[in-house]
GROMACS .gro file of C-alpha atoms in nm:
model
  135
    1MET     CA    1   0.009  -0.008   0.019
    2ALA     CA    2   0.131   0.367  -0.085
    3SER     CA    3   0.247   0.565   0.192
    4ALA     CA    4   0.097   0.929   0.234
    5ALA     CA    5   0.446   1.041   0.077
    6GLN     CA    6   0.417   0.806  -0.223
    7LEU     CA    7   0.057   0.921  -0.286
    8ALA     CA    8   0.169   1.320  -0.269
    9ALA     CA    9   0.445   1.304  -0.485
   10ARG     CA   10   0.276   1.076  -0.754
   11PRO     CA   11   0.248   1.253  -1.115
   12VAL     CA   12  -0.096   1.326  -1.261
   13VAL     CA   13  -0.155   1.009  -1.500
   14PRO     CA   14  -0.350   1.137  -1.772
   15ARG     CA   15  -0.725   0.985  -1.792
   16LEU     CA   16  -0.729   0.820  -2.140
   17PRO     CA   17  -1.038   0.715  -2.349
   18ASP     CA   18  -1.147   0.354  -2.303
   19GLY     CA   19  -1.067   0.117  -2.541
   20THR     CA   20  -0.751  -0.139  -2.586
   21TYR     CA   21  -0.370   0.016  -2.679
   22ALA     CA   22  -0.045  -0.105  -2.806
   23VAL     CA   23   0.228   0.100  -2.706
   24CYS     CA   24   0.621   0.062  -2.727
   25ASP     CA   25   0.792   0.018  -2.410
   26PRO     CA   26   0.967   0.345  -2.276
   27HIS     CA   27   1.204   0.133  -2.164
   28ASP     CA   28   1.285  -0.126  -2.392
   29PRO     CA   29   1.148  -0.061  -2.798
   30GLU     CA   30   1.165  -0.411  -2.897
   31VAL     CA   31   0.873  -0.486  -2.637
   32THR     CA   32   0.540  -0.368  -2.706
   33THR     CA   33   0.281  -0.324  -2.458
   34LEU     CA   34  -0.090  -0.413  -2.442
   35TRP     CA   35  -0.322  -0.190  -2.231
   36ARG     CA   36  -0.700  -0.162  -2.144
   37VAL     CA   37  -0.808   0.097  -2.034
   38ASP     CA   38  -1.152   0.113  -1.826
   39GLY     CA   39  -1.249   0.419  -1.655
   40GLY     CA   40  -0.998   0.672  -1.735
   41GLU     CA   41  -0.744   0.448  -1.622
   42LEU     CA   42  -0.480   0.175  -1.736
   43HIS     CA   43  -0.469  -0.182  -1.720
   44PRO     CA   44  -0.245  -0.431  -1.854
   45TRP     CA   45  -0.376  -0.665  -2.124
   46PRO     CA   46  -0.389  -1.002  -2.082
   47LEU     CA   47  -0.512  -1.018  -1.761
   48ARG     CA   48  -0.222  -1.121  -1.513
   49GLN     CA   49   0.042  -0.961  -1.710
   50ARG     CA   50   0.283  -0.684  -1.627
   51TRP     CA   51   0.438  -0.479  -1.835
   52ALA     CA   52   0.571  -0.190  -1.574
   53PRO     CA   53   0.931  -0.236  -1.434
   54ARG     CA   54   0.937  -0.447  -1.135
   55PRO     CA   55   1.105  -0.247  -0.801
   56PRO     CA   56   1.462  -0.413  -0.694
   57LYS     CA   57   1.436  -0.635  -0.410
   58ALA     CA   58   1.471  -0.516  -0.058
   59ASP     CA   59   1.768  -0.537   0.112
   60PRO     CA   60   1.706  -0.693   0.455
   61ALA     CA   61   2.029  -0.559   0.576
   62VAL     CA   62   1.904  -0.210   0.541
   63PRO     CA   63   1.734  -0.005   0.805
   64PRO     CA   64   1.345  -0.018   0.692
   65GLU     CA   65   1.340   0.368   0.693
   66GLU     CA   66   1.642   0.369   0.425
   67ARG     CA   67   1.451   0.049   0.227
   68ARG     CA   68   1.120   0.288   0.255
   69ALA     CA   69   1.324   0.574   0.117
   70ARG     CA   70   1.490   0.365  -0.176
   71ARG     CA   71   1.136   0.228  -0.260
   72GLU     CA   72   0.977   0.555  -0.296
   73ARG     CA   73   1.282   0.709  -0.468
   74TRP     CA   74   1.251   0.406  -0.704
   75TYR     CA   75   0.909   0.520  -0.801
   76ALA     CA   76   0.964   0.864  -0.843
   77GLU     CA   77   1.227   0.781  -1.116
   78VAL     CA   78   1.154   0.498  -1.261
   79TYR     CA   79   0.790   0.347  -1.208
   80TRP     CA   80   0.603   0.684  -1.242
   81PRO     CA   81   0.828   0.809  -1.508
   82TRP     CA   82   0.743   0.495  -1.740
   83LYS     CA   83   0.409   0.473  -1.638
   84VAL     CA   84   0.330   0.846  -1.755
   85ALA     CA   85   0.521   0.772  -2.090
   86VAL     CA   86   0.291   0.497  -2.210
   87ALA     CA   87  -0.075   0.699  -2.104
   88GLU     CA   88   0.138   1.004  -2.284
   89GLU     CA   89   0.173   0.805  -2.629
   90ILE     CA   90  -0.162   0.681  -2.591
   91ARG     CA   91  -0.296   1.036  -2.535
   92ARG     CA   92  -0.115   1.184  -2.820
   93ALA     CA   93  -0.202   0.862  -3.063
   94PRO     CA   94  -0.514   0.691  -2.943
   95LEU     CA   95  -0.622   0.586  -3.268
   96THR     CA   96  -0.284   0.478  -3.393
   97THR     CA   97  -0.240   0.266  -3.057
   98ALA     CA   98  -0.579   0.131  -3.101
   99ASP     CA   99  -0.524   0.005  -3.462
  100LEU     CA  100  -0.181  -0.139  -3.322
  101PHE     CA  101  -0.362  -0.336  -3.066
  102GLU     CA  102  -0.650  -0.463  -3.303
  103ARG     CA  103  -0.332  -0.576  -3.547
  104LEU     CA  104  -0.121  -0.759  -3.303
  105VAL     CA  105  -0.389  -0.911  -3.079
  106PRO     CA  106  -0.650  -1.193  -3.238
  107GLU     CA  107  -1.036  -1.133  -3.201
  108HIS     CA  108  -1.049  -1.434  -2.939
  109GLU     CA  109  -0.766  -1.289  -2.723
  110ARG     CA  110  -0.922  -0.923  -2.696
  111PRO     CA  111  -1.050  -0.821  -2.359
  112ARG     CA  112  -1.469  -0.855  -2.504
  113ALA     CA  113  -1.381  -1.202  -2.574
  114VAL     CA  114  -1.206  -1.294  -2.290
  115PHE     CA  115  -1.466  -1.137  -2.063
  116ALA     CA  116  -1.755  -1.316  -2.236
  117ALA     CA  117  -1.568  -1.663  -2.176
  118LEU     CA  118  -1.524  -1.578  -1.830
  119LEU     CA  119  -1.948  -1.475  -1.777
  120ASP     CA  120  -1.988  -1.800  -2.020
  121GLY     CA  121  -1.949  -2.056  -1.712
  122ARG     CA  122  -1.559  -2.025  -1.665
  123SER     CA  123  -1.606  -1.853  -1.356
  124THR     CA  124  -1.309  -2.008  -1.162
  125ARG     CA  125  -0.964  -1.915  -1.184
  126GLU     CA  126  -0.873  -2.308  -1.257
  127GLN     CA  127  -1.127  -2.315  -1.537
  128LEU     CA  128  -0.980  -1.968  -1.712
  129ASP     CA  129  -0.634  -2.154  -1.677
  130GLU     CA  130  -0.743  -2.430  -1.839
  131ALA     CA  131  -0.919  -2.255  -2.129
  132GLU     CA  132  -0.579  -2.079  -2.211
  133ARG     CA  133  -0.392  -2.394  -2.161
  134GLN     CA  134  -0.635  -2.584  -2.436
  135GLU     CA  135  -0.599  -2.216  -2.678
   0.00000   0.00000   0.00000
């Protein structure tokens, strides 16, 4: 959970038009990241995917306050600029990034189809995992 200091230091991530988008990873242009925007907020696609950089492992030898400071610094210097860059690319070119998603993601793997499958009797995580394995 974010601390009060983290919440205060977060940059404003632009609200985006709902839809699906594909954007080059700001840290690795060889990787294309996929996104579903719902209610103006970014969600990685497919489900359970993480495109964002991962924080470094905490060093247990470092005192808790220093670990917290390092984590907050990492979020301020790495994670939030990365996420804002993704959102800005979508905001700058929503039609282009939406078209790229449509070209890269097969119809049956798009959010509408996946969510329909979830509501069509595959209500448990195990059933969804099995359906994904079969596909």
